[in-house]
Backbone as JSON, one array per atom type, in Angstrom:
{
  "sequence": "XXXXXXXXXXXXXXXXXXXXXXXXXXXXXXXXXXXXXXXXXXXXXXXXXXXXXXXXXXXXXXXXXXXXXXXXXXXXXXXXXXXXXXXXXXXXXXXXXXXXXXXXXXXXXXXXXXXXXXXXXXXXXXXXXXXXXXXXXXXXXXXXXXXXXXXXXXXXXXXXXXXXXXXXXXXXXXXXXXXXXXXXXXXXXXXXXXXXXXXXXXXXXXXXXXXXXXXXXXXXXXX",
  "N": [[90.23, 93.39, 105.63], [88.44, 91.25, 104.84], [88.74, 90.07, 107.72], [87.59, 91.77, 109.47], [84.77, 91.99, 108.89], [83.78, 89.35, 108.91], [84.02, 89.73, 111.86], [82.13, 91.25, 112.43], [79.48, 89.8, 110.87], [79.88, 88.41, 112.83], [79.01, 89.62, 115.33], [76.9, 91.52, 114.87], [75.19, 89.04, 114.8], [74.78, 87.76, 117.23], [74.34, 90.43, 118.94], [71.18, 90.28, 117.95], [71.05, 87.64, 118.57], [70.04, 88.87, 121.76], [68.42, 90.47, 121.29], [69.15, 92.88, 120.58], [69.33, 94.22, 118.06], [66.45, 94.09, 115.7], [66.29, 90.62, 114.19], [65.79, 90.32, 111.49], [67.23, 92.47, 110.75], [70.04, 92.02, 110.75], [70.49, 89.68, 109.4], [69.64, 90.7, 106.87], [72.05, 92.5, 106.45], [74.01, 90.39, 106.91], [73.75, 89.14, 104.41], [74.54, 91.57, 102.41], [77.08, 91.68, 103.2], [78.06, 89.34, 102.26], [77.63, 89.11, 99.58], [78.03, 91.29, 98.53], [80.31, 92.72, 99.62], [82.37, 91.05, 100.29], [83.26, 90.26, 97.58], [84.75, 92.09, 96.75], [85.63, 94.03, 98.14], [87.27, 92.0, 100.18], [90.05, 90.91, 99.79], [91.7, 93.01, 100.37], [93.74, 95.44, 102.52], [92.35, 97.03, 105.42], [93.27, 99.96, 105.1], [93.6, 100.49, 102.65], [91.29, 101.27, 101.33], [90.15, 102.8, 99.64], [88.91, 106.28, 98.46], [89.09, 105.74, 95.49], [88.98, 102.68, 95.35], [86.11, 102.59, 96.27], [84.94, 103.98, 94.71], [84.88, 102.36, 92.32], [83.54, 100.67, 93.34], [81.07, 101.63, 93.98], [80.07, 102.11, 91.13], [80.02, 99.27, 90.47], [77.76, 98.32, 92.03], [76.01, 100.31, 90.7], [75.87, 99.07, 87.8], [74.72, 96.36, 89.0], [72.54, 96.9, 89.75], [70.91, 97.01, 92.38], [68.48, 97.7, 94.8], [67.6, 100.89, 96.09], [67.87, 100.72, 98.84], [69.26, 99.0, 99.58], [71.75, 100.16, 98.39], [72.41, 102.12, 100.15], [72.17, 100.98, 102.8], [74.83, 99.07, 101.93], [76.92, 100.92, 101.93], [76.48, 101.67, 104.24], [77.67, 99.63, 105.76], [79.8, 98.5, 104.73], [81.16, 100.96, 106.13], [81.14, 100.49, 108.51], [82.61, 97.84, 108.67], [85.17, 99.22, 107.94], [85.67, 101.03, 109.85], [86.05, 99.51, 112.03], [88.07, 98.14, 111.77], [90.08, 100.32, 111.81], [93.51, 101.28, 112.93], [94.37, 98.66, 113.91], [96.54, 95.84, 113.3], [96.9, 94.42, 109.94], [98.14, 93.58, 108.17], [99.04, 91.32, 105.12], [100.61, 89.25, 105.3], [103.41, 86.88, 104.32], [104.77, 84.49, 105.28], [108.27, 83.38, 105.8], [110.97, 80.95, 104.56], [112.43, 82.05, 105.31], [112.06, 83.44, 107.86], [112.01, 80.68, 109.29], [114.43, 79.6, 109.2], [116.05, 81.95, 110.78], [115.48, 82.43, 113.21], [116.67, 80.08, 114.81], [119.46, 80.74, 114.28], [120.0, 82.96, 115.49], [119.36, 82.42, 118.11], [121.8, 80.23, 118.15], [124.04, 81.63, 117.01], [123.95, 84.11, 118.91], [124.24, 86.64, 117.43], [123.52, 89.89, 117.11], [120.45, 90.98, 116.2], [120.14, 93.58, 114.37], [122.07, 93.61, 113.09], [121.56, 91.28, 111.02], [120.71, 92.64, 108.96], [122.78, 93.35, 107.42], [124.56, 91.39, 107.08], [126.23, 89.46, 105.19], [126.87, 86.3, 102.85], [129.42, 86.13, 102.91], [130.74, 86.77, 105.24], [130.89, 84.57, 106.6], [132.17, 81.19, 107.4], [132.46, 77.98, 107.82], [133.99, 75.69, 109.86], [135.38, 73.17, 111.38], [135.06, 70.89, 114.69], [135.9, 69.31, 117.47], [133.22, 68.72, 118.35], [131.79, 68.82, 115.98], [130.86, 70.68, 112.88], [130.85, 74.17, 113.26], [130.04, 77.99, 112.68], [132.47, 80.42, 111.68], [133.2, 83.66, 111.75], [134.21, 86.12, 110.56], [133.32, 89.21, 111.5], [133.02, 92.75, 109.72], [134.7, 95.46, 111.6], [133.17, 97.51, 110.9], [130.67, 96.83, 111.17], [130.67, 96.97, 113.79], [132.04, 95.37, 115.66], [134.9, 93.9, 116.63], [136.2, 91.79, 116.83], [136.26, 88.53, 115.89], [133.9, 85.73, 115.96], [132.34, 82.98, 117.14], [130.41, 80.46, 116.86], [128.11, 78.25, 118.14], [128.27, 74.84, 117.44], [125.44, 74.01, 116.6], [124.51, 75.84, 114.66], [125.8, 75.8, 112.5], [124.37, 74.03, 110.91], [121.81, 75.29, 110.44], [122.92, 77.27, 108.81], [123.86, 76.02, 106.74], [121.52, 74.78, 105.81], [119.94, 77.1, 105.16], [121.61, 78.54, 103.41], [121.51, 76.92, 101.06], [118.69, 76.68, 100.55], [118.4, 78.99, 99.43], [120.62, 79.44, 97.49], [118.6, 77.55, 95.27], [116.59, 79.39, 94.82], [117.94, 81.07, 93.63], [120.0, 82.89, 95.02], [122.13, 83.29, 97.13], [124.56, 83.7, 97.22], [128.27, 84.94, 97.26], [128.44, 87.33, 97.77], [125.79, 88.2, 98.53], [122.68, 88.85, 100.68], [122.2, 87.4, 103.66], [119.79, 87.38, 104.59], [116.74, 87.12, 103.54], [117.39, 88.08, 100.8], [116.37, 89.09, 98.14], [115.74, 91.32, 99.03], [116.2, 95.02, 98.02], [116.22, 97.18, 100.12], [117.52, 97.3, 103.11], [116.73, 98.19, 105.04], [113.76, 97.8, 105.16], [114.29, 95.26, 104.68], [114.55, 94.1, 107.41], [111.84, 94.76, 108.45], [110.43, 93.4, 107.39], [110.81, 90.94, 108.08], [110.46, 91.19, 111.11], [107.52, 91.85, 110.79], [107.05, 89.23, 109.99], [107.19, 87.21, 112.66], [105.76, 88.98, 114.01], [103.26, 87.92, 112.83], [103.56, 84.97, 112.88], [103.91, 84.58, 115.73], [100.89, 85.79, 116.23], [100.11, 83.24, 114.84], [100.0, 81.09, 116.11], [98.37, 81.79, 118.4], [100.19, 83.6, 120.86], [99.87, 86.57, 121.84], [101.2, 89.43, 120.74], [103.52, 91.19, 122.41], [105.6, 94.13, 123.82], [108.0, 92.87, 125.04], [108.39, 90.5, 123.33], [110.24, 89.95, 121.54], [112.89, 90.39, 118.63], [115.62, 91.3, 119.94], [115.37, 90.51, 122.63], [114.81, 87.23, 122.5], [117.46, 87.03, 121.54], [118.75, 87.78, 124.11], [117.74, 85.53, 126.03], [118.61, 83.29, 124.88], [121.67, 83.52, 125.31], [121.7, 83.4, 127.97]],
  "CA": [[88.81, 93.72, 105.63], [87.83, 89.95, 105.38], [88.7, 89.37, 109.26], [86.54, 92.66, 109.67], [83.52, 91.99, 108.29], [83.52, 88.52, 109.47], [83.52, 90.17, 112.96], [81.18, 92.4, 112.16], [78.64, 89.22, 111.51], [79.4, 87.6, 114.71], [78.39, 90.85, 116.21], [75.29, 91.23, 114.91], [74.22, 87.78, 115.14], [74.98, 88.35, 118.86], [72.71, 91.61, 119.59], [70.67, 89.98, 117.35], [69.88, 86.71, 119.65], [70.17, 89.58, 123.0], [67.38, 91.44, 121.3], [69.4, 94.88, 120.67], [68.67, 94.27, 116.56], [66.03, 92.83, 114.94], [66.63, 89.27, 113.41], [65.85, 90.91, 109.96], [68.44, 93.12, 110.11], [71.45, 91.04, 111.1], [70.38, 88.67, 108.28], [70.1, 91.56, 105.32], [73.57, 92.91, 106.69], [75.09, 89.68, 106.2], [73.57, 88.89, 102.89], [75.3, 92.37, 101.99], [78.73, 91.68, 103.32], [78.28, 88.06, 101.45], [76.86, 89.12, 98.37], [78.89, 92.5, 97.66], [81.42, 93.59, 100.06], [84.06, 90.37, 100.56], [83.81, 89.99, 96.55], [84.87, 94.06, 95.86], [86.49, 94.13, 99.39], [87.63, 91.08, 100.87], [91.28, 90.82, 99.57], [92.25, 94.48, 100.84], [93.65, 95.83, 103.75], [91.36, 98.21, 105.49], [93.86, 101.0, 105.15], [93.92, 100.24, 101.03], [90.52, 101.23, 100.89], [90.1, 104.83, 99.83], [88.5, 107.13, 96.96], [89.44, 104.69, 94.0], [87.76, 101.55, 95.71], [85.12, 103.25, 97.11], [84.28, 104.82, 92.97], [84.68, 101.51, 91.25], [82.65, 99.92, 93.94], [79.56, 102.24, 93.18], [79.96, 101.57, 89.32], [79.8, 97.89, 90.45], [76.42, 98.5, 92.17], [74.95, 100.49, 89.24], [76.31, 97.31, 86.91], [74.15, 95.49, 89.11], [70.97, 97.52, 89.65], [70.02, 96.57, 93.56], [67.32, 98.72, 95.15], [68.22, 101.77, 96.26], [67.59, 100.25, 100.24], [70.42, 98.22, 99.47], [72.56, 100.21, 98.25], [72.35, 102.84, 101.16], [72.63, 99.88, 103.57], [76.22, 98.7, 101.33], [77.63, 101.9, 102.01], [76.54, 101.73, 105.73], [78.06, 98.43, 106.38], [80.77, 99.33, 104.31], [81.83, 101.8, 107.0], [81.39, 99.88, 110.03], [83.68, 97.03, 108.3], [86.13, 100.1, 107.73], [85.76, 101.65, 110.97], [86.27, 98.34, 113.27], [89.4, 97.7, 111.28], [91.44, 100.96, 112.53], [94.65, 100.7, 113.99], [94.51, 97.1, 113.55], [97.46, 95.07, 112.36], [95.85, 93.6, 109.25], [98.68, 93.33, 107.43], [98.63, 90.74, 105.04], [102.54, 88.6, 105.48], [103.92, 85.94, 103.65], [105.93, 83.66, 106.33], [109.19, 82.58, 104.56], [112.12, 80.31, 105.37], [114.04, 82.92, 105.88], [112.18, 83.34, 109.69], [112.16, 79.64, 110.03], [116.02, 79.59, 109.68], [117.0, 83.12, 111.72], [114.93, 82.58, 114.39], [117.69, 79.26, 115.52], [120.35, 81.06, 113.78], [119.86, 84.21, 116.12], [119.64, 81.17, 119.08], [122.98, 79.71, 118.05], [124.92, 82.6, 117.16], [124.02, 85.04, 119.52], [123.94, 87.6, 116.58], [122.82, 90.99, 117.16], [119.17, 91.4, 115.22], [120.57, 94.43, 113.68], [123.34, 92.88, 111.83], [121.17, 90.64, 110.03], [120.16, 93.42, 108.03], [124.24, 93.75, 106.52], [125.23, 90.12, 106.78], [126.15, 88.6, 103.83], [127.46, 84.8, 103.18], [130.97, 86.2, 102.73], [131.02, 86.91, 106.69], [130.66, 82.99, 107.53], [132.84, 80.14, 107.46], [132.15, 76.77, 108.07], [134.92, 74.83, 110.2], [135.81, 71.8, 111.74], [135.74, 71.44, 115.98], [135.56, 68.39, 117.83], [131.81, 68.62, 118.48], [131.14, 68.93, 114.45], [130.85, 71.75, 112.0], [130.44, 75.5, 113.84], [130.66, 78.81, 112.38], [133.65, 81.16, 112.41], [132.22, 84.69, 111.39], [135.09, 87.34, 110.71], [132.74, 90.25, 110.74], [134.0, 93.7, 109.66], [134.57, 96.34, 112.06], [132.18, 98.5, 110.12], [129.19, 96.38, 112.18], [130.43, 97.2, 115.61], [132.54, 93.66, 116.09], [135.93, 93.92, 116.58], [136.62, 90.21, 117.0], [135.15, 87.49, 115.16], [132.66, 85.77, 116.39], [132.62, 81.48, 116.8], [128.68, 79.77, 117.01], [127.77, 76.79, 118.66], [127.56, 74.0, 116.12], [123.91, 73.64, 115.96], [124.32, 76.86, 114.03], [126.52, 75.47, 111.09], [123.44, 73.19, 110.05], [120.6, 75.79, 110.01], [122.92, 78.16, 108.11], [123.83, 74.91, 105.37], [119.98, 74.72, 104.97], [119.63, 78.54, 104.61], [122.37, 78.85, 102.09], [120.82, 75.99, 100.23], [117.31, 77.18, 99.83], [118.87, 80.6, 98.66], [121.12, 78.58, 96.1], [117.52, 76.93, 94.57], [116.12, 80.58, 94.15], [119.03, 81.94, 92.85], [120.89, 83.4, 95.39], [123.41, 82.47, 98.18], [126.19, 83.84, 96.34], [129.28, 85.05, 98.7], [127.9, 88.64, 98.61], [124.42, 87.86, 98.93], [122.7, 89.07, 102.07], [121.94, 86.3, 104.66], [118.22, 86.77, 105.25], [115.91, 88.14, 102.55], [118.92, 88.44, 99.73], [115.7, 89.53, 97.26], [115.22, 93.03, 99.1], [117.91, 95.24, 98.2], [116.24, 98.21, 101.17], [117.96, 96.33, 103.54], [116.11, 98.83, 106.39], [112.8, 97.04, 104.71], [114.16, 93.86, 104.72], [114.82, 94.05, 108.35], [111.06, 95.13, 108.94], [109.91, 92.27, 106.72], [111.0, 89.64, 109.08], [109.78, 91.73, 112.15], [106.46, 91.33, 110.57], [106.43, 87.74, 109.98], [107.39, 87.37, 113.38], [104.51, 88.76, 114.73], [102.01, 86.87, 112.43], [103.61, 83.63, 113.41], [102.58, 84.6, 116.8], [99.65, 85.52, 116.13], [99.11, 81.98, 114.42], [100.0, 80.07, 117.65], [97.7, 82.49, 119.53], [100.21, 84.65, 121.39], [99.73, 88.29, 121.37], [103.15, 89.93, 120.61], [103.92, 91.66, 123.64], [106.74, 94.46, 123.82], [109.04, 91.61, 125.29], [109.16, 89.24, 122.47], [111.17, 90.98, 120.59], [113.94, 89.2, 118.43], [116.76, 91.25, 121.34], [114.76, 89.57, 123.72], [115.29, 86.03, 122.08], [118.84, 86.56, 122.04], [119.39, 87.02, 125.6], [117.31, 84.54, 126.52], [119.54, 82.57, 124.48], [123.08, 83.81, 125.64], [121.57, 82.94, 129.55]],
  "C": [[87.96, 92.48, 105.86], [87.53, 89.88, 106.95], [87.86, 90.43, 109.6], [85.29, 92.13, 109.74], [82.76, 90.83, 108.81], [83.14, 88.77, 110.71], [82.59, 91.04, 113.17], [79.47, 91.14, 112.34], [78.36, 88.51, 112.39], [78.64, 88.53, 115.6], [77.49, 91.07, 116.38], [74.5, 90.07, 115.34], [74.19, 87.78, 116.79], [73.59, 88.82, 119.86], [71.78, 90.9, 118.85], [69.74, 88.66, 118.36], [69.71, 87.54, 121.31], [68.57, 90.28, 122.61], [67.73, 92.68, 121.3], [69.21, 95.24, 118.94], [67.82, 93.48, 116.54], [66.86, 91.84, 113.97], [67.23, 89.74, 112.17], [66.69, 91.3, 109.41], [69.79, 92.43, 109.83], [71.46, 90.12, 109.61], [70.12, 89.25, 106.76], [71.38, 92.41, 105.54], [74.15, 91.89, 106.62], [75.24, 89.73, 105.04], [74.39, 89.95, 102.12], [76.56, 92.5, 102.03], [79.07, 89.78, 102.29], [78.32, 88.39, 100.25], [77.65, 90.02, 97.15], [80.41, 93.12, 98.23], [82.65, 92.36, 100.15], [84.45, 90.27, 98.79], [84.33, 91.34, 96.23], [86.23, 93.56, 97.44], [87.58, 93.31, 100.28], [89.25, 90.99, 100.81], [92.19, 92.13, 100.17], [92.47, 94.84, 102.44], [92.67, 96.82, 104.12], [91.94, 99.82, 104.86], [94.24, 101.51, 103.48], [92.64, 100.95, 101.02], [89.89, 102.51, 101.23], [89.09, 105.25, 98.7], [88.05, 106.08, 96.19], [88.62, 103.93, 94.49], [86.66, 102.06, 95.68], [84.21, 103.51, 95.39], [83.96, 103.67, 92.43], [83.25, 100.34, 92.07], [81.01, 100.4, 93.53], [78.91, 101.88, 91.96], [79.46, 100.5, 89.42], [78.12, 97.73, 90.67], [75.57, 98.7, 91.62], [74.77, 99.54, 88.26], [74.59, 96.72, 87.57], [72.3, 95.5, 89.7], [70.22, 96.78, 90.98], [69.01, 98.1, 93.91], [68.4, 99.73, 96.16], [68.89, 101.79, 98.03], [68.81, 99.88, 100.21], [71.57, 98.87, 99.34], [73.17, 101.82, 99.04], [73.05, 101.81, 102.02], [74.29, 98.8, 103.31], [77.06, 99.67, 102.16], [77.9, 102.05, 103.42], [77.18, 100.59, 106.23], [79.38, 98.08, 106.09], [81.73, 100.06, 105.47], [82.0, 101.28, 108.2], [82.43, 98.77, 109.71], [85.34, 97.98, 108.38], [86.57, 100.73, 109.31], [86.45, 100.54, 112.0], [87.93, 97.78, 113.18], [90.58, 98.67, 111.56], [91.9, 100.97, 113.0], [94.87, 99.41, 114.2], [95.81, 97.07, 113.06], [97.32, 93.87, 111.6], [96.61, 93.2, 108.22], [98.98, 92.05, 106.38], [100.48, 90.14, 104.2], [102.54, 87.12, 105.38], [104.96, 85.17, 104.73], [106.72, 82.79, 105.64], [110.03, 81.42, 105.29], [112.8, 81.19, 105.79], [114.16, 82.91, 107.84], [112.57, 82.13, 110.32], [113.85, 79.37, 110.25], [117.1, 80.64, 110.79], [116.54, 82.92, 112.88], [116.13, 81.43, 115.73], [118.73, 79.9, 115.4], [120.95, 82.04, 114.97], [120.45, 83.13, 117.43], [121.33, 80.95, 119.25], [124.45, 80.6, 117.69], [125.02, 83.63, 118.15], [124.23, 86.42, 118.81], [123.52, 88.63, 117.06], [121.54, 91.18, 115.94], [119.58, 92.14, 114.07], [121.25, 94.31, 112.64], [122.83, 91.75, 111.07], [120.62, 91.53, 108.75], [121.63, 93.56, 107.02], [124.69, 92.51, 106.29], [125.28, 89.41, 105.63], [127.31, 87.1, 104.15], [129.33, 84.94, 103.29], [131.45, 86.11, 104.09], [131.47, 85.54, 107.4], [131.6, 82.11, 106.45], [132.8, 79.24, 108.43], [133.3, 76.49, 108.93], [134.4, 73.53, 111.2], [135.62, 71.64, 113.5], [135.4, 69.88, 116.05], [134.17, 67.68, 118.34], [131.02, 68.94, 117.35], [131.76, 70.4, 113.98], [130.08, 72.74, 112.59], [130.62, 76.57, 112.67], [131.66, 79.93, 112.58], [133.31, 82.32, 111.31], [133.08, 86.4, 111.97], [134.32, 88.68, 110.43], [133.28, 91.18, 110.81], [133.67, 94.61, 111.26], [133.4, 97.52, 111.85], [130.91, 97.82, 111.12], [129.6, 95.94, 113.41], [131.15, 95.95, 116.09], [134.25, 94.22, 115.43], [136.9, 92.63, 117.02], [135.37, 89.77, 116.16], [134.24, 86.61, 115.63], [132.74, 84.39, 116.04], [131.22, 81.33, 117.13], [129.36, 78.97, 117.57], [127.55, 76.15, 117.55], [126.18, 73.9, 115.65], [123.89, 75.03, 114.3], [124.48, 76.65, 112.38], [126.08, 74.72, 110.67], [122.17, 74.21, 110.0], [121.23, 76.86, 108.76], [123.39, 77.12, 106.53], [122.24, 75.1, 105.1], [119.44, 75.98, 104.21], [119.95, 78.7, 103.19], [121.8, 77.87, 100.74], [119.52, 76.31, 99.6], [117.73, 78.7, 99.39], [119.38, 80.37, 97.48], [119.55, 78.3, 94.96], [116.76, 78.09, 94.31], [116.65, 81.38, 93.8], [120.14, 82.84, 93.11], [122.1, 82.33, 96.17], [125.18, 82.6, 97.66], [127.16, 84.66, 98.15], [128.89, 86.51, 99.07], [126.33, 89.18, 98.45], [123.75, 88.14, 100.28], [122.33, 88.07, 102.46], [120.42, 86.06, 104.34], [117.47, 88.04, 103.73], [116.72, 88.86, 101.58], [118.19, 88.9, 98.61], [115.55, 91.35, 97.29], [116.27, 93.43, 99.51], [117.9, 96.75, 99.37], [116.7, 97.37, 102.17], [117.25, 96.91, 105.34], [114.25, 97.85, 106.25], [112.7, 95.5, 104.84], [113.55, 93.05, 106.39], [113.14, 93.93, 109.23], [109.91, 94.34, 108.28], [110.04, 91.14, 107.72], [110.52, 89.96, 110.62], [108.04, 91.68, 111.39], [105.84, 89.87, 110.49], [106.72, 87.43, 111.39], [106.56, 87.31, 114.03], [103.21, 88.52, 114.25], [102.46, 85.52, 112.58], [103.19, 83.53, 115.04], [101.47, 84.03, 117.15], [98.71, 84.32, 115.79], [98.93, 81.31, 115.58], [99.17, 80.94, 118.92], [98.57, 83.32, 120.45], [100.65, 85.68, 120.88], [101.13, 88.98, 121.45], [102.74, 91.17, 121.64], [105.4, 92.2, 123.19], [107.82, 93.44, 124.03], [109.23, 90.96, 124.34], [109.51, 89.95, 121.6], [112.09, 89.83, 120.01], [115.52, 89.55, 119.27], [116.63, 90.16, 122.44], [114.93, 87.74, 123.4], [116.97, 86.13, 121.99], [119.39, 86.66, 123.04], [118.74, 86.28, 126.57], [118.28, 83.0, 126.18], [121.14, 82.6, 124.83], [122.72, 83.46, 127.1], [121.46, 81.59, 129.25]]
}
């Protein structure tokens, strides 16, 4: 709702120097999204904000005894914050290590996406080659692999760091899942890291596009 509302007073201020609002207005519709709606509203997705909000928010108003102008004009500004925000992806995602480690991991193994959702540390073993420490990754039959599966070394240092910061929050045990070993929906987990994903994107400015997918990163990586 924040990133709403905010766009909401660029908007006005806008028509506002075009001449399609008066000044006046633009500048008692901020004061209202400053004053009442990011402190009630601001923390919430748009799609959170139903009935319940909507009731305690009123109460808040009466609490605070504005003129009645005002609190017409809340309600109306209110809705255009609500409205601008549909279909949006406003979701509001925590970017862990877990992406910063799968995203090489995926790279260096050539992994299937999918199977990070079942992988646990029991699957992987460390060894020895003449170009360092790779992994050797007997996975079961049960996930579609009927051979085991050797990395490129780079691999067998992002998954030491993984297992390490899993160790220091309490996991990393041998039947621990790989990526997100906290969430035991493991269809959830899967759709947890597809979200951070595309808010790391979004931080670096590009727009997630069907293509970037995390398939799409692994056969960019196997070419």
């Amino acid at each position: 709702f924040l990133i709403c509302a905010e766009g909401l007073i660029k908007e006005d201020q806008q028509k506002a120097e075009l001449g399609e609002i008066p000044k006046r207005y633009a500048e008692h519709q901020r004061d209202i999204i400053k004053d009442y709606l990011f402190q009630q509203f601001g923390s919430f997705d748009v799609s959170e904000i139903k009935y319940g909000l909507l009731d305690e928010f009123k109460n808040d108003l009466h609490r605070r005894q504005p003129s009645s102008n005002t609190i017409k004009l809340a309600f109306s500004t209110l809705g255009k914050g609500v409205k601008s925000g549909q279909g949006k992806l406003l979701r509001r995602v925590t970017v862990t290590k877990d992406l910063i480690y799968e995203i090489p991991f995926i790279v260096y193994t050539f992994i299937r996406p999918s199977d990070l959702k079942t992988m646990q540390h029991k699957h992987f073993e460390i060894r020895s080659g003449a170009r360092g420490d790779y992994l050797y990754m007997p996975i079961p039959e049960a996930m579609k692999h009927d051979k085991p599966i050797t990395s490129l070394p780079r691999a067998a240092y992002y998954y030491k760091k993984l297992r390490e910061h899993h160790r220091q929050i309490g996991y990393g045990l041998d039947e621990d899942f790989l990526f997100l070993p906290d969430v035991l929906n493991r269809d959830s987990a899967y759709d947890k890291i597809a979200y951070q994903r595309e808010a790391a994107l979004t931080l670096v400015k590009q727009k997630p596009e069907e293509a970037v997918t995390l398939h799409a990163l692994r056969h960019t990586a196997i070419m």
